[in-house]
Amino acid sequence: MANKRIEYIDTLKFIAILAVIVAHALSLIGSAEVLHFKLGKIDQLCRFAVPLFLMISGALFLNKEIILKDYLKKRVIRVIYPLIFFTVLIYIGKITNNVLYYYWYSWMFIGVLLAVPIINKFIQHSNKKEIEYYLIIFIILSIFNQVCNIFNIKYALDITFFYTPVSYLILGYYLFNKKINISANKLIILSVLLYIITSVIKMKTGNYNYSHEFHTYLDLSLLQIIQVTSVFIFFKTIYDNKTGILYKLMEVNAVKKFNLSVSRASYGMYLVQHPLIFGIIPPLIKPLKFTGTQSCIFYIISVITVFIISWLVVLLLSKIPYINKFSGYY
């Protein structure tokens, strides 16, 4: 029997892939300005996307009975097949010279998935306090590393055990199961405020905390942890309480079906939007000269177009026998 879908998880996947496309599409307009505002700063509003995907994986994969052979076949291999398929297409199309790094998130995610059976044992044999112990150290080390980066302080402390992409998995699992004793309205308002505050600070400072030691662009800063946590809690609270205009909109049958389809297609969409944004579209618009306002309009159109095309391509591939396992539609 198929696993029951969790509605707010599907919505989070929808939001995450949309955020990826919104962030990547900024590369099409460079440093264009509208009313003295650099559009490139919008990137900071969307940096929660990859951490959110990792947190979703933690919510879905941890504290489960894992049979290693079945897990590798059902979880890991189905991520590798689409990656190889699109990597070959990228190589043939000569869109990038560095095909092994082009899909950095996928390669990182494969490493995370390989660690899940081990991390799962920790979760299964840990109580709430022990999981909180791990997360507290993760947060402390995030602050420590950020301060050292700001003041250019070199240190020899090995923090990689707690300071990895896997930490987002554990955070996602924790929040997925956490009951917060605050009224729904207050929790929604708090999560919105935290998202706005952290996003504004990130837009003002541009202080990334990319984990180059892991050869990824994953942000492990405290600001990023708070931002992605606020997004997760916002949608979890809305769906748990089944109230509000947004929830009613998401429950409209057509919207619900579209949301589910995009959620299932999200991994494939991640793979498809790369060649569109970084390979196919740039040569077409290079001769064009946009004003700031025109850049803004073009940017919005690009996001919508890439989102719809990516979704349709994955959906189409998922309908073709033998090819469907390469589509990234789950």
Coordinates of C-alpha atoms in Angstrom, one line a residue:
M1 CA 0.0 0.0 0.0
A2 CA 1.3 3.4 -0.9
N3 CA 2.5 5.7 1.9
K4 CA -0.1 8.3 2.9
R5 CA 0.8 11.8 1.7
I6 CA 1.4 14.5 4.3
E7 CA -0.2 17.6 2.9
Y8 CA 2.0 20.2 4.4
I9 CA 5.2 18.3 3.4
D10 CA 3.9 18.4 -0.2
T11 CA 3.4 22.1 0.1
L12 CA 6.9 22.6 1.6
K13 CA 8.4 20.7 -1.4
F14 CA 6.3 23.0 -3.7
I15 CA 7.7 26.1 -1.9
A16 CA 11.2 24.8 -1.9
I17 CA 11.4 24.1 -5.6
L18 CA 9.8 27.5 -6.4
A19 CA 12.4 29.1 -4.1
V20 CA 15.2 27.4 -6.0
I21 CA 13.9 28.7 -9.3
V22 CA 13.4 32.2 -8.0
A23 CA 17.0 32.3 -6.7
H24 CA 18.5 30.8 -9.8
A25 CA 16.6 33.0 -12.2
L26 CA 18.3 36.0 -10.8
S27 CA 21.4 35.0 -12.8
L28 CA 19.5 36.0 -15.9
I29 CA 19.3 39.6 -14.9
G30 CA 22.6 40.0 -13.1
S31 CA 22.8 43.2 -10.9
A32 CA 19.8 45.0 -12.4
E33 CA 18.2 47.7 -10.2
V34 CA 14.7 48.8 -9.7
L35 CA 14.1 52.0 -7.7
H36 CA 17.7 51.7 -6.3
F37 CA 17.0 48.1 -5.1
K38 CA 19.3 45.4 -6.5
L39 CA 17.2 42.5 -7.6
G40 CA 20.0 40.2 -6.8
K41 CA 19.2 40.7 -3.1
I42 CA 16.0 38.7 -3.6
D43 CA 18.3 35.7 -3.5
Q44 CA 18.4 35.9 0.3
L45 CA 14.7 35.4 0.5
C46 CA 15.0 32.0 -1.0
R47 CA 18.1 30.5 0.6
F48 CA 16.0 28.3 2.8
A49 CA 15.2 26.0 -0.2
V50 CA 18.0 23.5 0.1
P51 CA 17.9 23.3 3.9
L52 CA 14.2 22.8 3.6
F53 CA 14.5 19.9 1.2
L54 CA 17.0 18.3 3.7
M55 CA 14.6 18.9 6.6
I56 CA 11.7 17.3 4.7
S57 CA 13.9 14.2 4.1
G58 CA 14.6 14.1 7.9
A59 CA 10.9 14.3 8.6
L60 CA 10.1 11.5 6.1
F61 CA 13.1 9.1 6.4
L62 CA 14.1 9.1 10.1
N63 CA 12.8 6.9 12.9
K64 CA 11.7 4.3 10.3
E65 CA 12.4 0.6 10.0
I66 CA 15.1 0.5 7.3
I67 CA 16.0 -2.7 5.4
L68 CA 19.3 -1.6 3.9
K69 CA 18.9 -3.4 0.5
D70 CA 15.4 -2.1 0.0
Y71 CA 16.4 1.4 1.1
L72 CA 19.3 1.6 -1.3
K73 CA 17.0 0.5 -4.1
K74 CA 14.0 2.6 -3.3
R75 CA 15.6 5.8 -1.9
V76 CA 19.2 6.1 -3.2
I77 CA 19.0 4.6 -6.6
R78 CA 16.0 6.5 -7.6
V79 CA 17.9 9.7 -6.9
I80 CA 21.0 8.5 -8.8
Y81 CA 19.1 7.5 -12.0
P82 CA 17.7 10.9 -12.9
L83 CA 21.0 12.6 -11.9
I84 CA 23.0 10.4 -14.3
F85 CA 20.4 10.9 -17.0
F86 CA 20.4 14.7 -16.8
T87 CA 24.2 14.9 -16.3
V88 CA 24.7 13.0 -19.6
L89 CA 22.3 15.4 -21.3
I90 CA 24.2 18.4 -19.9
Y91 CA 27.5 16.9 -21.0
I92 CA 26.2 16.3 -24.6
G93 CA 24.7 19.7 -24.7
K94 CA 28.0 21.2 -23.5
I95 CA 26.1 23.5 -21.1
T96 CA 28.9 23.3 -18.5
N97 CA 32.4 22.0 -18.4
N98 CA 32.1 20.9 -14.8
V99 CA 29.3 18.3 -15.0
L100 CA 30.3 16.6 -11.7
Y101 CA 29.8 19.9 -9.8
Y102 CA 26.9 21.3 -11.8
Y103 CA 24.2 19.5 -9.7
W104 CA 26.0 20.0 -6.4
Y105 CA 22.8 19.6 -4.4
S106 CA 22.2 16.1 -5.8
W107 CA 25.7 14.9 -5.1
M108 CA 25.4 16.2 -1.5
F109 CA 22.0 14.7 -1.1
I110 CA 23.3 11.3 -2.2
G111 CA 25.9 11.5 0.5
V112 CA 23.2 12.4 3.0
L113 CA 20.9 9.5 1.9
L114 CA 23.8 7.1 2.4
A115 CA 24.2 8.3 5.9
V116 CA 20.5 8.0 6.8
P117 CA 20.5 4.3 7.8
I118 CA 23.3 5.2 10.3
I119 CA 21.7 8.4 11.6
N120 CA 18.4 6.6 11.8
K121 CA 19.8 4.3 14.5
F122 CA 20.8 7.3 16.5
I123 CA 17.3 8.7 16.2
Q124 CA 15.6 5.3 17.1
H125 CA 17.7 4.9 20.2
S126 CA 17.6 8.5 21.4
N127 CA 15.1 10.3 23.5
K128 CA 13.9 13.9 23.0
K129 CA 16.7 15.3 25.3
E130 CA 19.4 13.6 23.4
I131 CA 18.2 14.9 20.1
E132 CA 17.9 18.3 21.5
Y133 CA 21.5 17.9 22.8
Y134 CA 22.7 17.3 19.2
L135 CA 20.7 20.3 17.9
I136 CA 21.9 22.7 20.6
I137 CA 25.5 21.8 19.8
F138 CA 24.7 22.3 16.1
I139 CA 23.4 25.8 16.8
I140 CA 26.3 26.8 19.1
L141 CA 28.8 25.7 16.5
S142 CA 26.9 27.6 13.8
I143 CA 27.3 30.8 15.9
F144 CA 30.9 30.0 16.7
N145 CA 31.8 29.4 13.0
Q146 CA 29.9 32.5 11.9
V147 CA 31.7 34.7 14.4
C148 CA 35.1 33.3 13.3
N149 CA 34.2 34.0 9.7
I150 CA 33.2 37.6 10.4
F151 CA 36.4 38.4 12.3
N152 CA 38.6 36.1 10.1
I153 CA 39.6 34.0 13.1
K154 CA 41.4 30.7 12.3
Y155 CA 40.7 27.8 14.5
A156 CA 41.7 24.1 14.8
L157 CA 38.4 22.8 16.4
D158 CA 37.0 19.9 14.4
I159 CA 33.3 20.6 14.3
T160 CA 32.3 18.6 11.3
F161 CA 30.5 15.8 13.2
F162 CA 27.7 18.2 14.3
Y163 CA 28.1 20.8 11.6
T164 CA 27.0 19.0 8.4
P165 CA 24.0 18.7 6.0
V166 CA 22.8 15.8 8.2
S167 CA 22.0 18.3 11.0
Y168 CA 19.2 19.7 8.9
L169 CA 17.8 16.2 8.6
I170 CA 17.7 15.9 12.4
L171 CA 16.2 19.4 12.7
G172 CA 13.5 18.5 10.3
Y173 CA 12.7 15.3 12.1
Y174 CA 12.6 17.1 15.4
L175 CA 10.2 19.9 14.2
F176 CA 8.0 17.4 12.4
N177 CA 7.4 15.6 15.7
K178 CA 7.6 18.6 18.0
K179 CA 4.4 19.9 19.8
I180 CA 4.9 23.6 20.5
N181 CA 2.8 24.9 23.3
I182 CA 1.9 28.3 21.7
S183 CA -1.4 29.2 20.2
A184 CA -1.6 28.7 16.4
N185 CA -2.1 32.4 15.7
K186 CA 0.9 33.4 17.8
L187 CA 3.0 30.7 16.2
I188 CA 2.1 31.9 12.7
I189 CA 2.8 35.5 13.5
L190 CA 6.1 34.6 15.2
S191 CA 7.3 32.5 12.3
V192 CA 6.4 35.2 9.8
L193 CA 8.3 37.8 11.9
L194 CA 11.3 35.6 12.2
Y195 CA 11.4 34.9 8.5
I196 CA 11.2 38.7 7.7
I197 CA 13.8 39.6 10.3
T198 CA 16.3 37.0 9.2
S199 CA 15.7 37.7 5.5
V200 CA 16.2 41.4 5.9
I201 CA 19.4 40.9 7.9
K202 CA 20.7 38.5 5.2
M203 CA 19.8 41.0 2.4
K204 CA 21.6 43.8 4.3
T205 CA 24.7 41.9 5.2
G206 CA 25.0 39.2 2.6
N207 CA 26.7 37.1 5.2
Y208 CA 26.6 33.7 3.8
N209 CA 28.0 30.8 5.6
Y210 CA 28.6 28.4 2.8
S211 CA 30.2 25.1 3.7
H212 CA 33.1 24.9 1.3
E213 CA 34.7 22.3 3.5
F214 CA 31.9 20.0 2.3
H215 CA 32.2 21.3 -1.3
T216 CA 28.7 22.6 -1.3
Y217 CA 26.8 25.9 -1.2
L218 CA 24.8 24.9 1.8
D219 CA 24.4 27.7 4.3
L220 CA 24.7 26.5 7.9
S221 CA 24.6 29.9 9.6
L222 CA 22.3 30.7 12.5
L223 CA 20.3 33.1 10.3
Q224 CA 19.7 30.3 7.8
I225 CA 18.7 27.9 10.5
I226 CA 16.1 30.4 11.9
Q227 CA 14.8 31.3 8.4
V228 CA 14.2 27.8 7.3
T229 CA 12.7 26.8 10.7
S230 CA 10.2 29.7 10.4
V231 CA 9.1 28.4 7.0
F232 CA 8.7 24.9 8.2
I233 CA 6.8 25.9 11.3
F234 CA 4.5 28.3 9.4
F235 CA 3.2 25.7 7.0
K236 CA 3.1 22.9 9.6
T237 CA 0.9 25.2 11.9
I238 CA -1.4 26.2 9.1
Y239 CA -2.1 22.6 8.1
D240 CA -2.2 21.2 11.7
N241 CA -4.9 23.8 12.6
K242 CA -6.7 23.7 9.2
T243 CA -7.6 27.3 9.4
G244 CA -6.9 30.5 7.5
I245 CA -7.3 31.7 3.9
L246 CA -4.1 30.1 2.7
Y247 CA -5.2 26.7 4.0
K248 CA -8.6 27.0 2.3
L249 CA -6.9 28.0 -0.9
M250 CA -4.6 25.0 -0.7
E251 CA -7.6 22.7 -0.1
V252 CA -9.3 23.7 -3.4
N253 CA -9.3 20.5 -5.5
A254 CA -7.4 21.9 -8.5
V255 CA -4.8 23.6 -6.3
K256 CA -4.4 20.5 -4.2
K257 CA -3.8 18.3 -7.3
F258 CA -1.3 20.8 -8.7
N259 CA 0.5 21.1 -5.4
L260 CA 0.8 17.3 -5.2
S261 CA 2.0 17.0 -8.7
V262 CA 4.7 19.6 -8.3
S263 CA 5.7 18.0 -5.0
R264 CA 6.2 14.7 -6.7
A265 CA 8.1 16.4 -9.6
S266 CA 10.2 18.6 -7.4
Y267 CA 13.5 16.6 -7.7
G268 CA 13.1 16.3 -11.4
M269 CA 12.3 20.0 -11.7
Y270 CA 15.5 20.8 -9.9
L271 CA 17.4 18.9 -12.5
V272 CA 15.5 20.4 -15.5
Q273 CA 15.6 24.0 -14.4
H274 CA 19.4 24.1 -14.4
P275 CA 20.0 23.7 -18.1
L276 CA 17.1 26.1 -18.8
I277 CA 18.4 28.9 -16.6
F278 CA 22.1 28.4 -17.0
G279 CA 22.3 27.1 -20.5
I280 CA 19.4 27.6 -22.9
I281 CA 17.9 31.0 -21.9
P282 CA 21.1 33.1 -21.5
P283 CA 22.2 33.0 -25.2
L284 CA 18.7 34.0 -26.2
I285 CA 18.6 37.1 -24.1
K286 CA 22.2 38.1 -24.3
P287 CA 21.7 40.6 -27.2
L288 CA 18.8 42.2 -25.4
K289 CA 19.2 45.4 -23.3
F290 CA 16.8 45.7 -20.4
T291 CA 16.0 48.7 -18.2
G292 CA 15.6 48.1 -14.5
T293 CA 11.8 47.8 -14.8
Q294 CA 12.0 45.6 -17.9
S295 CA 14.5 43.4 -16.0
C296 CA 12.0 43.0 -13.2
I297 CA 9.2 42.1 -15.6
F298 CA 11.4 39.7 -17.5
Y299 CA 12.5 38.1 -14.2
I300 CA 8.9 37.4 -13.1
I301 CA 8.1 36.0 -16.5
S302 CA 11.2 33.8 -16.4
V303 CA 10.4 32.4 -13.0
I304 CA 6.9 31.4 -14.1
T305 CA 8.0 30.1 -17.5
V306 CA 10.9 28.0 -16.1
F307 CA 8.6 26.6 -13.3
I308 CA 5.9 25.5 -15.7
I309 CA 8.3 24.1 -18.3
S310 CA 10.3 22.2 -15.7
W311 CA 7.1 20.7 -14.3
L312 CA 5.7 19.8 -17.7
V313 CA 9.0 18.2 -18.8
V314 CA 9.2 16.0 -15.7
L315 CA 5.5 15.1 -15.9
L316 CA 5.9 14.1 -19.6
L317 CA 9.0 12.0 -18.9
S318 CA 7.1 10.3 -16.0
K319 CA 4.5 9.0 -18.5
I320 CA 7.0 7.4 -20.8
P321 CA 7.7 3.7 -20.2
Y322 CA 11.3 2.9 -19.3
I323 CA 12.2 6.6 -19.3
N324 CA 10.0 7.3 -16.3
K325 CA 12.5 6.1 -13.8
F326 CA 14.9 8.9 -15.0
S327 CA 12.3 11.6 -14.6
G328 CA 12.7 12.4 -10.9
Y329 CA 8.9 12.2 -10.4
Y330 CA 8.1 10.3 -7.2

